């Protein structure tokens, strides 16, 4: 596939400076060949850009003057441009369409004729699969689940009964959506299982990482809002409600019934057992047990407001010194006391 | 399905106060309709209970006097009542029974005629599957594994060879039971794999969460005691021995050969590399590297006795202030010393 | 199976002291019967060794004089001996060879005639599967993936398209290799997905644990070096580069583009977002956000050099006391000041 830089620039509404070359793909600075377009995410990569074999670059206006001899597509948001242009060159697999003879479709399931159902897929009773949706090999869709259009579910993911999944959502391999919540009553030292009547509802354009698990609600639903992106190996417990446009890095965990606002960012391995307001940020490895108000950032376990956490961390590293200083001060004070006492006597 | 409140009260040995209504289900206070039974877990929910459309409520004796106009089933353990009554209204899927034509059963496997084996299930040589046990689509059961009666194994879970699973145990989707332990010998900078001769033995009424992994023993068995409940994405290494009636929240990890007593509770994302006595509690995100004696609770990483941990956390948040105070004290002492020295001179 | 001790000793180049017994297997001290060989990993187990029913033991030279009446195979590296001898007695499953009639092999895939492809395996277009490689039930291999010889892929593992896997690598059940990296561009509050052109390249003799996830590169490859061992439930993000001979314990996470040297050891639940030099060690639960130079060991979150971390942890446990001491010192200083002031007056 070949594209002219002028075409690409037009597509993203950007300006082309320099020769209107033809490019065959997009690639990282150090990997690109002479026929590929590359990109400069910040001034940090200016030297790499100069040394790159790529003759065409996506750059921000601030860097455009510093790259003589290259053809430049100038755009304020280079990363967004990479996302959009990338898909020009990305060859999506063409799916066969229809239901494989090696798949199993239960009674009453409704599978749109434009859906692709691969071998070893199981679709339960009365489940609905929308147009252009792809169920890769080994996917399980439980009874009465509803999968909208243009959803991609990668191999061996498991969708429990009655789950709802919105348009253009992507679910990666091995993810489990809709399993029983971890809810028990205690009686005479036994854990009595509480039945889970609820479901999981996933909105549109959500992405769910490989081997992530999302439990269904006890009563009512566990909900994931539109455009929210969830990385691998994340645990989302029963009745959690997550807003729009959030992004959670790998191995994060949410305990039951937590509410998460819109545009919330959570770093890897954080654990969340309290509500997170809109546009909050939680650092990697934080342990959040107290509600975070809108717009705030927290870090640490137990989590603190991030500026405070930084000061605490800095002080923590000085702790062994502080122990020593405290000991010295004690000695000095004892000395001073003695001196004073001696004078009192004299 | 309709049930009279008097029937329900009788079932759990509780008292009915008020009109003997018919109810069609059980639901949360804010979700219930007029025909559903709801429940009040604590006084915190009293207002919600008054405002609920539900006309029938499960309540504790302490709250029974405060909910005029509602029909009340009065019971000391409301949560246990919810668990028991919930199953009255929970429609369990009826399984077809028998072996799907799309399943594979190896030579010498013994599958009880009342078991349900779904499509794309693989049952290995000489494996045994008990009565009323359900293997959902994509489940793998290795050679010589023994699965008792009324076990439910959800889609795509993997049971390695020779694993033993007790009656009424539930294994959620994607869980892996019996994989090789992470055991190597070091020789000349190489990791030599140590063969794992052991197996995993899971007792009765255990529940294992989605995508949880349990390794088999090097020699001897990894064991999970009866009634123990294990959440999603938990790692249990080779030769771990876990007692009865424990509950572990999501993403907890246990290192090899750890011994865990009975009725132990572990919070999410904790890491355990030392033995835990009976009825111990480990807080979320704790890192336990020293044995915890029976009945004790610990928190933090490295874990401390919980009351001590609380004091340390409180002090930690004051650290930046302490640094400042220490600096001030130093200055004051220097001042005092100077004063004294000056007097000495004068 | 029976082996003479002299045969076993010869195999590992070790010395036999005592009667040349025949043994039927190898087992732990407390589990071995009279016909089994056992092993003493350190002096700590000397009593257990004396009490063991095993009449034949693998021991280090230092302990050889302390175990009268037992037949001893004396070797400096007992654990390595266990690994090598273990496989003498370990009965590897014999695989049927060939492609199951219940598997699906897409057009243009090349499967070596000595490979074993179990039921419900899916092999994508133009994928290559090497000799004596085993694909267990439910494994998915994407288009153009290349799996070398003598690889074992356990049930329901998922290998995304174009992944390369080297000889003798083992991939445990439910592992996902090659999923999309978690990469987005931000534009007007939306996360724009960045396409992932890269792949995962896994060298030879790697072991990957159950339900571990490895994302493919955005551009270029995510790489795992030869002989590296990766435990269960680990997250390796896009473009991570891992060297040779590393070992990572369960639930560790690596963020995108991190570089890890050779012979690096990482403890369970650690999170790594910075480069790790050769032969570095990271303690369990550490959070590494700053590069670790070759040969160094770190612990804690944020991670500190391990000796410093130990001092900080010790001081942290004394924090509540320090708070009290600081308060007392303040009071004493106030007292001293007052005394001096009084004298000034008098």
mmCIF file of C-alpha atoms in Angstrom, chain B:
data_model
loop_
_atom_site.group_PDB
_atom_site.id
_atom_site.type_symbol
_atom_site.label_atom_id
_atom_site.label_comp_id
_atom_site.label_asym_id
_atom_site.label_seq_id
_atom_site.Cartn_x
_atom_site.Cartn_y
_atom_site.Cartn_z
ATOM 1 C CA UNK B 1 -42.435 -17.685 40.567
ATOM 2 C CA UNK B 2 -44.478 -16.549 43.561
ATOM 3 C CA UNK B 3 -43.864 -17.245 47.242
ATOM 4 C CA UNK B 4 -45.829 -16.214 50.303
ATOM 5 C CA UNK B 5 -43.856 -14.392 52.989
ATOM 6 C CA UNK B 6 -45.091 -16.958 55.541
ATOM 7 C CA UNK B 7 -43.517 -19.749 53.466
ATOM 8 C CA UNK B 8 -40.249 -17.854 53.218
ATOM 9 C CA UNK B 9 -40.200 -17.047 56.929
ATOM 10 C CA UNK B 10 -40.829 -20.689 57.764
ATOM 11 C CA UNK B 11 -38.017 -21.784 55.470
ATOM 12 C CA UNK B 12 -35.433 -19.795 57.392
ATOM 13 C CA UNK B 13 -37.097 -20.194 60.788
ATOM 14 C CA UNK B 14 -37.904 -16.493 61.100
ATOM 15 C CA UNK B 15 -40.903 -14.518 62.328
ATOM 16 C CA UNK B 16 -43.281 -12.690 59.991
ATOM 17 C CA UNK B 17 -44.648 -9.338 61.135
ATOM 18 C CA UNK B 18 -47.388 -7.769 59.049
ATOM 19 C CA UNK B 19 -49.391 -8.802 56.014
ATOM 20 C CA UNK B 20 -48.635 -12.176 54.415
ATOM 21 C CA UNK B 21 -47.907 -10.804 50.936
ATOM 22 C CA UNK B 22 -46.902 -12.808 47.886
ATOM 23 C CA UNK B 23 -43.515 -11.882 46.421
ATOM 24 C CA UNK B 24 -42.043 -12.630 43.027
ATOM 25 C CA UNK B 25 -38.358 -12.206 43.776
ATOM 26 C CA UNK B 26 -35.715 -10.620 45.951
ATOM 27 C CA UNK B 27 -33.930 -7.403 45.063
ATOM 28 C CA UNK B 28 -31.895 -4.489 46.417
ATOM 29 C CA UNK B 29 -33.794 -1.646 48.145
ATOM 30 C CA UNK B 30 -33.387 0.831 45.301
ATOM 31 C CA UNK B 31 -34.126 -1.718 42.565
ATOM 32 C CA UNK B 32 -37.011 -3.700 44.042
ATOM 33 C CA UNK B 33 -40.527 -3.253 42.722
ATOM 34 C CA UNK B 34 -43.726 -3.541 44.777
ATOM 35 C CA UNK B 35 -43.926 -7.268 44.329
ATOM 36 C CA UNK B 36 -40.359 -8.017 45.396
ATOM 37 C CA UNK B 37 -38.895 -8.779 48.794
ATOM 38 C CA UNK B 38 -35.946 -6.623 49.829
ATOM 39 C CA UNK B 39 -33.587 -6.499 52.814
ATOM 40 C CA UNK B 40 -32.028 -4.032 55.242
ATOM 41 C CA UNK B 41 -28.434 -5.002 56.075
ATOM 42 C CA UNK B 42 -27.946 -2.297 58.722
ATOM 43 C CA UNK B 43 -29.418 0.868 60.239
ATOM 44 C CA UNK B 44 -27.474 2.831 57.622
ATOM 45 C CA UNK B 45 -30.068 1.752 55.079
ATOM 46 C CA UNK B 46 -33.156 2.670 57.131
ATOM 47 C CA UNK B 47 -34.098 5.671 54.995
ATOM 48 C CA UNK B 48 -33.542 3.701 51.793
ATOM 49 C CA UNK B 49 -35.776 0.986 53.252
ATOM 50 C CA UNK B 50 -38.565 3.450 53.984
ATOM 51 C CA UNK B 51 -38.290 4.861 50.456
ATOM 52 C CA UNK B 52 -38.076 1.486 48.742
ATOM 53 C CA UNK B 53 -40.998 0.363 46.625
ATOM 54 C CA UNK B 54 -40.610 -3.035 48.258
ATOM 55 C CA UNK B 55 -43.494 -3.727 50.643
ATOM 56 C CA UNK B 56 -41.772 -6.717 52.242
ATOM 57 C CA UNK B 57 -38.396 -6.591 53.958
ATOM 58 C CA UNK B 58 -35.904 -8.848 55.682
ATOM 59 C CA UNK B 59 -34.740 -7.028 58.823
ATOM 60 C CA UNK B 60 -32.880 -7.615 62.054
ATOM 61 C CA UNK B 61 -34.826 -7.433 65.361
ATOM 62 C CA UNK B 62 -33.167 -4.067 66.119
ATOM 63 C CA UNK B 63 -34.740 -2.449 63.072
ATOM 64 C CA UNK B 64 -38.084 -4.248 63.119
ATOM 65 C CA UNK B 65 -39.764 -1.493 65.159
ATOM 66 C CA UNK B 66 -38.703 1.263 62.800
ATOM 67 C CA UNK B 67 -40.402 0.216 59.580
ATOM 68 C CA UNK B 68 -44.107 0.738 59.978
ATOM 69 C CA UNK B 69 -46.348 -0.182 57.117
ATOM 70 C CA UNK B 70 -43.984 -2.798 55.683
ATOM 71 C CA UNK B 71 -44.313 -6.546 56.024
ATOM 72 C CA UNK B 72 -41.225 -7.729 57.868
ATOM 73 C CA UNK B 73 -39.403 -11.037 58.078
ATOM 74 C CA UNK B 74 -37.341 -10.650 61.233
ATOM 75 C CA UNK B 75 -34.079 -12.576 61.470
ATOM 76 C CA UNK B 76 -30.814 -11.961 63.302
ATOM 77 C CA UNK B 77 -28.626 -12.684 60.228
ATOM 78 C CA UNK B 78 -30.167 -10.759 57.345
ATOM 79 C CA UNK B 79 -27.292 -11.474 54.950
ATOM 80 C CA UNK B 80 -27.515 -15.234 55.517
ATOM 81 C CA UNK B 81 -31.268 -14.987 54.923
ATOM 82 C CA UNK B 82 -30.626 -13.223 51.614
ATOM 83 C CA UNK B 83 -28.297 -16.048 50.579
ATOM 84 C CA UNK B 84 -30.830 -18.739 51.424
ATOM 85 C CA UNK B 85 -33.915 -16.995 50.068
ATOM 86 C CA UNK B 86 -32.046 -15.827 46.978
ATOM 87 C CA UNK B 87 -31.722 -19.384 45.759
ATOM 88 C CA UNK B 88 -35.510 -19.820 45.978
ATOM 89 C CA UNK B 89 -35.838 -17.303 43.178
ATOM 90 C CA UNK B 90 -32.643 -18.010 41.297
ATOM 91 C CA UNK B 91 -33.328 -19.966 38.156
ATOM 92 C CA UNK B 92 -30.463 -22.381 37.742
ATOM 93 C CA UNK B 93 -29.793 -23.271 34.148
ATOM 94 C CA UNK B 94 -31.106 -26.700 33.318
ATOM 95 C CA UNK B 95 -28.290 -28.681 31.806
ATOM 96 C CA UNK B 96 -28.950 -31.156 29.044
ATOM 97 C CA UNK B 97 -27.209 -34.109 30.705
ATOM 98 C CA UNK B 98 -25.039 -36.521 28.769
ATOM 99 C CA UNK B 99 -22.050 -35.934 26.562
ATOM 100 C CA UNK B 100 -22.285 -33.495 23.661
ATOM 101 C CA UNK B 101 -21.426 -34.963 20.284
ATOM 102 C CA UNK B 102 -19.010 -32.066 19.937
ATOM 103 C CA UNK B 103 -17.057 -33.006 23.086
ATOM 104 C CA UNK B 104 -14.032 -35.288 23.157
ATOM 105 C CA UNK B 105 -13.762 -38.048 25.730
ATOM 106 C CA UNK B 106 -10.524 -40.044 25.794
ATOM 107 C CA UNK B 107 -10.176 -43.721 26.379
ATOM 108 C CA UNK B 108 -10.912 -45.065 29.809
ATOM 109 C CA UNK B 109 -12.578 -41.872 31.064
ATOM 110 C CA UNK B 110 -15.571 -42.544 33.309
ATOM 111 C CA UNK B 111 -18.332 -40.023 32.970
ATOM 112 C CA UNK B 112 -21.408 -40.450 35.132
ATOM 113 C CA UNK B 113 -24.604 -40.634 33.142
ATOM 114 C CA UNK B 114 -26.065 -37.695 35.043
ATOM 115 C CA UNK B 115 -23.096 -35.430 34.239
ATOM 116 C CA UNK B 116 -23.443 -32.719 31.558
ATOM 117 C CA UNK B 117 -20.556 -32.419 29.142
ATOM 118 C CA UNK B 118 -20.923 -29.451 26.790
ATOM 119 C CA UNK B 119 -19.443 -29.013 23.305
ATOM 120 C CA UNK B 120 -15.661 -28.556 22.960
ATOM 121 C CA UNK B 121 -14.961 -30.124 26.333
ATOM 122 C CA UNK B 122 -11.925 -32.431 26.435
ATOM 123 C CA UNK B 123 -11.832 -35.197 29.036
ATOM 124 C CA UNK B 124 -8.506 -37.034 29.287
ATOM 125 C CA UNK B 125 -7.720 -40.707 29.713
ATOM 126 C CA UNK B 126 -9.041 -42.404 32.835
ATOM 127 C CA UNK B 127 -10.477 -39.133 34.150
ATOM 128 C CA UNK B 128 -13.594 -39.492 36.309
ATOM 129 C CA UNK B 129 -16.552 -37.122 36.231
ATOM 130 C CA UNK B 130 -19.208 -37.500 38.940
ATOM 131 C CA UNK B 131 -23.004 -37.301 38.867
ATOM 132 C CA UNK B 132 -24.689 -33.966 38.131
ATOM 133 C CA UNK B 133 -21.308 -32.389 37.492
ATOM 134 C CA UNK B 134 -21.329 -29.808 34.683
ATOM 135 C CA UNK B 135 -18.406 -29.171 32.359
ATOM 136 C CA UNK B 136 -19.161 -26.020 30.358
ATOM 137 C CA UNK B 137 -17.861 -25.504 26.815
ATOM 138 C CA UNK B 138 -14.105 -25.440 26.347
ATOM 139 C CA UNK B 139 -13.258 -27.034 29.691
ATOM 140 C CA UNK B 140 -10.179 -29.267 29.671
ATOM 141 C CA UNK B 141 -9.873 -32.107 32.168
ATOM 142 C CA UNK B 142 -6.497 -33.861 32.089
ATOM 143 C CA UNK B 143 -5.763 -37.564 32.331
ATOM 144 C CA UNK B 144 -6.679 -39.300 35.584
ATOM 145 C CA UNK B 145 -8.264 -36.173 37.068
ATOM 146 C CA UNK B 146 -11.113 -36.943 39.453
ATOM 147 C CA UNK B 147 -14.064 -34.600 39.590
ATOM 148 C CA UNK B 148 -16.688 -35.496 42.206
ATOM 149 C CA UNK B 149 -20.457 -34.928 42.121
ATOM 150 C CA UNK B 150 -22.300 -31.654 41.573
ATOM 151 C CA UNK B 151 -19.183 -29.777 40.587
ATOM 152 C CA UNK B 152 -19.627 -26.861 38.159
ATOM 153 C CA UNK B 153 -16.699 -25.969 35.933
ATOM 154 C CA UNK B 154 -17.327 -22.855 33.859
ATOM 155 C CA UNK B 155 -16.130 -22.322 30.275
ATOM 156 C CA UNK B 156 -12.472 -22.638 29.294
ATOM 157 C CA UNK B 157 -11.229 -23.576 32.774
ATOM 158 C CA UNK B 158 -8.292 -25.999 32.662
ATOM 159 C CA UNK B 159 -7.842 -28.898 35.057
ATOM 160 C CA UNK B 160 -4.397 -30.480 34.657
ATOM 161 C CA UNK B 161 -3.931 -34.249 34.921
ATOM 162 C CA UNK B 162 -4.468 -36.052 38.228
ATOM 163 C CA UNK B 163 -6.171 -33.088 39.957
ATOM 164 C CA UNK B 164 -8.855 -34.050 42.497
ATOM 165 C CA UNK B 165 -11.924 -31.866 42.968
ATOM 166 C CA UNK B 166 -14.458 -32.456 45.737
ATOM 167 C CA UNK B 167 -18.266 -32.344 45.676
ATOM 168 C CA UNK B 168 -20.208 -29.141 44.980
ATOM 169 C CA UNK B 169 -17.080 -27.174 44.200
ATOM 170 C CA UNK B 170 -17.464 -24.338 41.655
ATOM 171 C CA UNK B 171 -14.640 -23.338 39.315
ATOM 172 C CA UNK B 172 -15.095 -20.169 37.292
ATOM 173 C CA UNK B 173 -14.174 -19.472 33.712
ATOM 174 C CA UNK B 174 -10.521 -19.488 32.724
ATOM 175 C CA UNK B 175 -9.229 -20.779 36.065
ATOM 176 C CA UNK B 176 -6.198 -23.069 35.780
ATOM 177 C CA UNK B 177 -5.769 -25.820 38.340
ATOM 178 C CA UNK B 178 -2.691 -28.016 38.464
ATOM 179 C CA UNK B 179 -0.123 -26.234 36.302
ATOM 180 C CA UNK B 180 3.584 -26.860 36.941
ATOM 181 C CA UNK B 181 4.998 -25.083 39.966
ATOM 182 C CA UNK B 182 7.606 -22.393 39.401
ATOM 183 C CA UNK B 183 10.537 -24.475 40.600
ATOM 184 C CA UNK B 184 14.032 -24.444 39.174
ATOM 185 C CA UNK B 185 17.531 -25.365 40.230
ATOM 186 C CA UNK B 186 20.366 -22.972 39.359
ATOM 187 C CA UNK B 187 23.382 -24.401 37.560
ATOM 188 C CA UNK B 188 25.930 -22.320 35.687
ATOM 189 C CA UNK B 189 23.465 -19.475 35.238
ATOM 190 C CA UNK B 190 20.752 -21.761 33.857
ATOM 191 C CA UNK B 191 17.391 -22.483 35.423
ATOM 192 C CA UNK B 192 16.929 -26.256 35.389
ATOM 193 C CA UNK B 193 13.278 -27.177 35.510
ATOM 194 C CA UNK B 194 12.301 -29.359 38.458
ATOM 195 C CA UNK B 195 9.624 -31.880 37.469
ATOM 196 C CA UNK B 196 6.363 -31.623 39.381
ATOM 197 C CA UNK B 197 5.155 -35.037 40.506
ATOM 198 C CA UNK B 198 2.436 -33.712 42.794
ATOM 199 C CA UNK B 199 -1.166 -32.766 42.189
ATOM 200 C CA UNK B 200 -3.821 -30.344 43.384
ATOM 201 C CA UNK B 201 -6.483 -31.593 45.792
ATOM 202 C CA UNK B 202 -9.529 -29.412 46.236
ATOM 203 C CA UNK B 203 -12.065 -30.350 48.921
ATOM 204 C CA UNK B 204 -15.846 -29.907 48.830
ATOM 205 C CA UNK B 205 -17.796 -26.666 48.471
ATOM 206 C CA UNK B 206 -14.766 -24.684 47.421
ATOM 207 C CA UNK B 207 -15.255 -21.796 44.975
ATOM 208 C CA UNK B 208 -12.435 -20.728 42.669
ATOM 209 C CA UNK B 209 -12.645 -17.418 40.819
ATOM 210 C CA UNK B 210 -12.211 -16.602 37.164
ATOM 211 C CA UNK B 211 -8.656 -16.796 35.780
ATOM 212 C CA UNK B 212 -7.237 -17.856 39.150
ATOM 213 C CA UNK B 213 -4.217 -20.191 38.952
ATOM 214 C CA UNK B 214 -3.291 -23.012 41.309
ATOM 215 C CA UNK B 215 -0.025 -24.887 40.744
ATOM 216 C CA UNK B 216 0.399 -28.509 41.621
ATOM 217 C CA UNK B 217 2.921 -29.786 44.170
ATOM 218 C CA UNK B 218 6.511 -30.654 43.363
ATOM 219 C CA UNK B 219 6.157 -33.764 45.491
ATOM 220 C CA UNK B 220 2.914 -34.221 47.401
ATOM 221 C CA UNK B 221 -0.116 -32.025 46.854
ATOM 222 C CA UNK B 222 -1.243 -28.443 46.822
ATOM 223 C CA UNK B 223 -4.410 -28.536 48.966
ATOM 224 C CA UNK B 224 -7.475 -26.335 49.354
ATOM 225 C CA UNK B 225 -9.721 -27.121 52.340
ATOM 226 C CA UNK B 226 -13.491 -27.446 52.362
ATOM 227 C CA UNK B 227 -15.665 -24.388 52.058
ATOM 228 C CA UNK B 228 -12.768 -22.101 51.185
ATOM 229 C CA UNK B 229 -13.684 -19.315 48.737
ATOM 230 C CA UNK B 230 -11.084 -17.932 46.341
ATOM 231 C CA UNK B 231 -11.769 -14.845 44.219
ATOM 232 C CA UNK B 232 -10.546 -13.956 40.706
ATOM 233 C CA UNK B 233 -6.939 -13.691 39.449
ATOM 234 C CA UNK B 234 -5.393 -15.258 42.537
ATOM 235 C CA UNK B 235 -2.088 -17.116 42.376
ATOM 236 C CA UNK B 236 -1.572 -20.162 44.591
ATOM 237 C CA UNK B 237 1.893 -21.654 44.136
ATOM 238 C CA UNK B 238 3.060 -25.265 44.407
ATOM 239 C CA UNK B 239 2.562 -27.145 47.675
ATOM 240 C CA UNK B 240 0.529 -24.424 49.374
ATOM 241 C CA UNK B 241 -1.813 -25.933 51.981
ATOM 242 C CA UNK B 242 -4.980 -24.001 52.707
ATOM 243 C CA UNK B 243 -7.430 -24.895 55.458
ATOM 244 C CA UNK B 244 -11.213 -24.815 55.756
ATOM 245 C CA UNK B 245 -13.561 -21.856 55.489
ATOM 246 C CA UNK B 246 -11.049 -19.290 54.270
ATOM 247 C CA UNK B 247 -11.913 -16.373 51.964
ATOM 248 C CA UNK B 248 -9.380 -14.600 49.742
ATOM 249 C CA UNK B 249 -10.215 -11.471 47.733
ATOM 250 C CA UNK B 250 -9.061 -10.787 44.179
ATOM 251 C CA UNK B 251 -5.425 -10.796 43.000
ATOM 252 C CA UNK B 252 -3.952 -12.251 46.195
ATOM 253 C CA UNK B 253 -0.775 -14.326 45.777
ATOM 254 C CA UNK B 254 0.680 -17.174 47.854
ATOM 255 C CA UNK B 255 4.272 -18.334 47.358
ATOM 256 C CA UNK B 256 5.299 -21.974 47.352
ATOM 257 C CA UNK B 257 4.758 -24.242 50.379
ATOM 258 C CA UNK B 258 2.958 -21.647 52.520
ATOM 259 C CA UNK B 259 0.579 -23.107 55.113
ATOM 260 C CA UNK B 260 -2.713 -21.343 55.771
ATOM 261 C CA UNK B 261 -4.965 -22.339 58.696
ATOM 262 C CA UNK B 262 -8.754 -22.453 58.907
ATOM 263 C CA UNK B 263 -11.101 -19.454 58.602
ATOM 264 C CA UNK B 264 -8.396 -17.138 57.337
ATOM 265 C CA UNK B 265 -9.421 -13.910 55.560
ATOM 266 C CA UNK B 266 -7.105 -12.186 53.096
ATOM 267 C CA UNK B 267 -7.827 -8.810 51.432
ATOM 268 C CA UNK B 268 -7.239 -8.054 47.752
ATOM 269 C CA UNK B 269 -3.732 -7.868 46.245
ATOM 270 C CA UNK B 270 -2.051 -9.125 49.424
ATOM 271 C CA UNK B 271 1.066 -11.258 48.966
ATOM 272 C CA UNK B 272 1.716 -14.113 51.358
ATOM 273 C CA UNK B 273 5.103 -15.800 51.709
ATOM 274 C CA UNK B 274 4.793 -17.048 55.297
ATOM 275 C CA UNK B 275 2.381 -19.244 57.210
ATOM 276 C CA UNK B 276 -0.944 -17.872 58.429
ATOM 277 C CA UNK B 277 -2.451 -19.321 61.625
ATOM 278 C CA UNK B 278 -6.125 -20.149 62.135
ATOM 279 C CA UNK B 279 -8.534 -17.216 62.021
ATOM 280 C CA UNK B 280 -5.892 -14.733 61.011
ATOM 281 C CA UNK B 281 -6.760 -11.694 58.906
ATOM 282 C CA UNK B 282 -4.533 -10.041 56.322
ATOM 283 C CA UNK B 283 -5.468 -6.580 55.042
ATOM 284 C CA UNK B 284 -5.611 -5.713 51.349
ATOM 285 C CA UNK B 285 -2.193 -5.051 49.758
ATOM 286 C CA UNK B 286 -0.301 -6.451 52.767
ATOM 287 C CA UNK B 287 3.005 -8.242 52.199
ATOM 288 C CA UNK B 288 3.351 -11.041 54.728
ATOM 289 C CA UNK B 289 6.863 -12.454 55.058
ATOM 290 C CA UNK B 290 6.704 -13.489 58.730
ATOM 291 C CA UNK B 291 4.395 -16.119 60.192
ATOM 292 C CA UNK B 292 1.132 -14.709 61.587
ATOM 293 C CA UNK B 293 0.037 -16.424 64.831
ATOM 294 C CA UNK B 294 -3.560 -17.653 65.201
ATOM 295 C CA UNK B 295 -6.180 -14.965 65.641
ATOM 296 C CA UNK B 296 -3.942 -12.041 64.708
ATOM 297 C CA UNK B 297 -4.626 -9.400 62.063
ATOM 298 C CA UNK B 298 -1.866 -7.766 60.022
ATOM 299 C CA UNK B 299 -1.574 -4.979 57.460
ATOM 300 C CA UNK B 300 1.090 -3.187 55.448
ATOM 301 C CA UNK B 301 4.135 -4.336 53.509
ATOM 302 C CA UNK B 302 6.132 -5.604 55.279
ATOM 303 C CA UNK B 303 3.126 -6.570 57.379
ATOM 304 C CA UNK B 304 2.754 -5.383 60.968
ATOM 305 C CA UNK B 305 0.206 -6.236 63.649
ATOM 306 C CA UNK B 306 -2.769 -4.138 62.570
ATOM 307 C CA UNK B 307 -2.977 -1.737 65.543
ATOM 308 C CA UNK B 308 0.712 -1.001 65.205
ATOM 309 C CA UNK B 309 0.332 -0.551 61.451
ATOM 310 C CA UNK B 310 -2.410 2.040 62.064
ATOM 311 C CA UNK B 311 -0.115 4.009 64.350
ATOM 312 C CA UNK B 312 2.730 3.784 61.820
ATOM 313 C CA UNK B 313 0.485 4.958 58.972
ATOM 314 C CA UNK B 314 -0.723 7.909 61.059
ATOM 315 C CA UNK B 315 2.868 8.825 61.901
ATOM 316 C CA UNK B 316 3.927 8.371 58.269
ATOM 317 C CA UNK B 317 1.463 10.999 57.143
ATOM 318 C CA UNK B 318 3.046 13.377 59.693
ATOM 319 C CA UNK B 319 6.577 12.653 58.414
ATOM 320 C CA UNK B 320 7.095 15.890 56.455
ATOM 321 C CA UNK B 321 6.057 17.841 59.568
ATOM 322 C CA UNK B 322 8.388 15.745 61.685
ATOM 323 C CA UNK B 323 11.260 16.588 59.395
ATOM 324 C CA UNK B 324 10.456 20.243 59.906
ATOM 325 C CA UNK B 325 10.056 19.897 63.672
ATOM 326 C CA UNK B 326 13.334 18.075 63.901
ATOM 327 C CA UNK B 327 15.042 20.880 62.015
ATOM 328 C CA UNK B 328 13.504 23.446 64.352
ATOM 329 C CA UNK B 329 14.523 21.531 67.454
ATOM 330 C CA UNK B 330 18.083 21.333 66.181
ATOM 331 C CA UNK B 331 18.112 25.093 65.677
ATOM 332 C CA UNK B 332 16.704 25.710 69.159
ATOM 333 C CA UNK B 333 19.223 23.428 70.785
ATOM 334 C CA UNK B 334 22.053 25.145 68.930
ATOM 335 C CA UNK B 335 20.675 28.442 70.223
ATOM 336 C CA UNK B 336 20.495 27.170 73.785
ATOM 337 C CA UNK B 337 24.021 25.832 73.578
ATOM 338 C CA UNK B 338 25.250 29.153 72.327
ATOM 339 C CA UNK B 339 23.487 31.017 75.107
ATOM 340 C CA UNK B 340 25.056 28.757 77.694
ATOM 341 C CA UNK B 341 28.481 29.100 76.120
ATOM 342 C CA UNK B 342 28.176 32.873 76.056
ATOM 343 C CA UNK B 343 27.331 32.913 79.746
ATOM 344 C CA UNK B 344 30.257 30.653 80.424
ATOM 345 C CA UNK B 345 32.430 33.244 78.782
ATOM 346 C CA UNK B 346 30.816 36.232 80.532
#
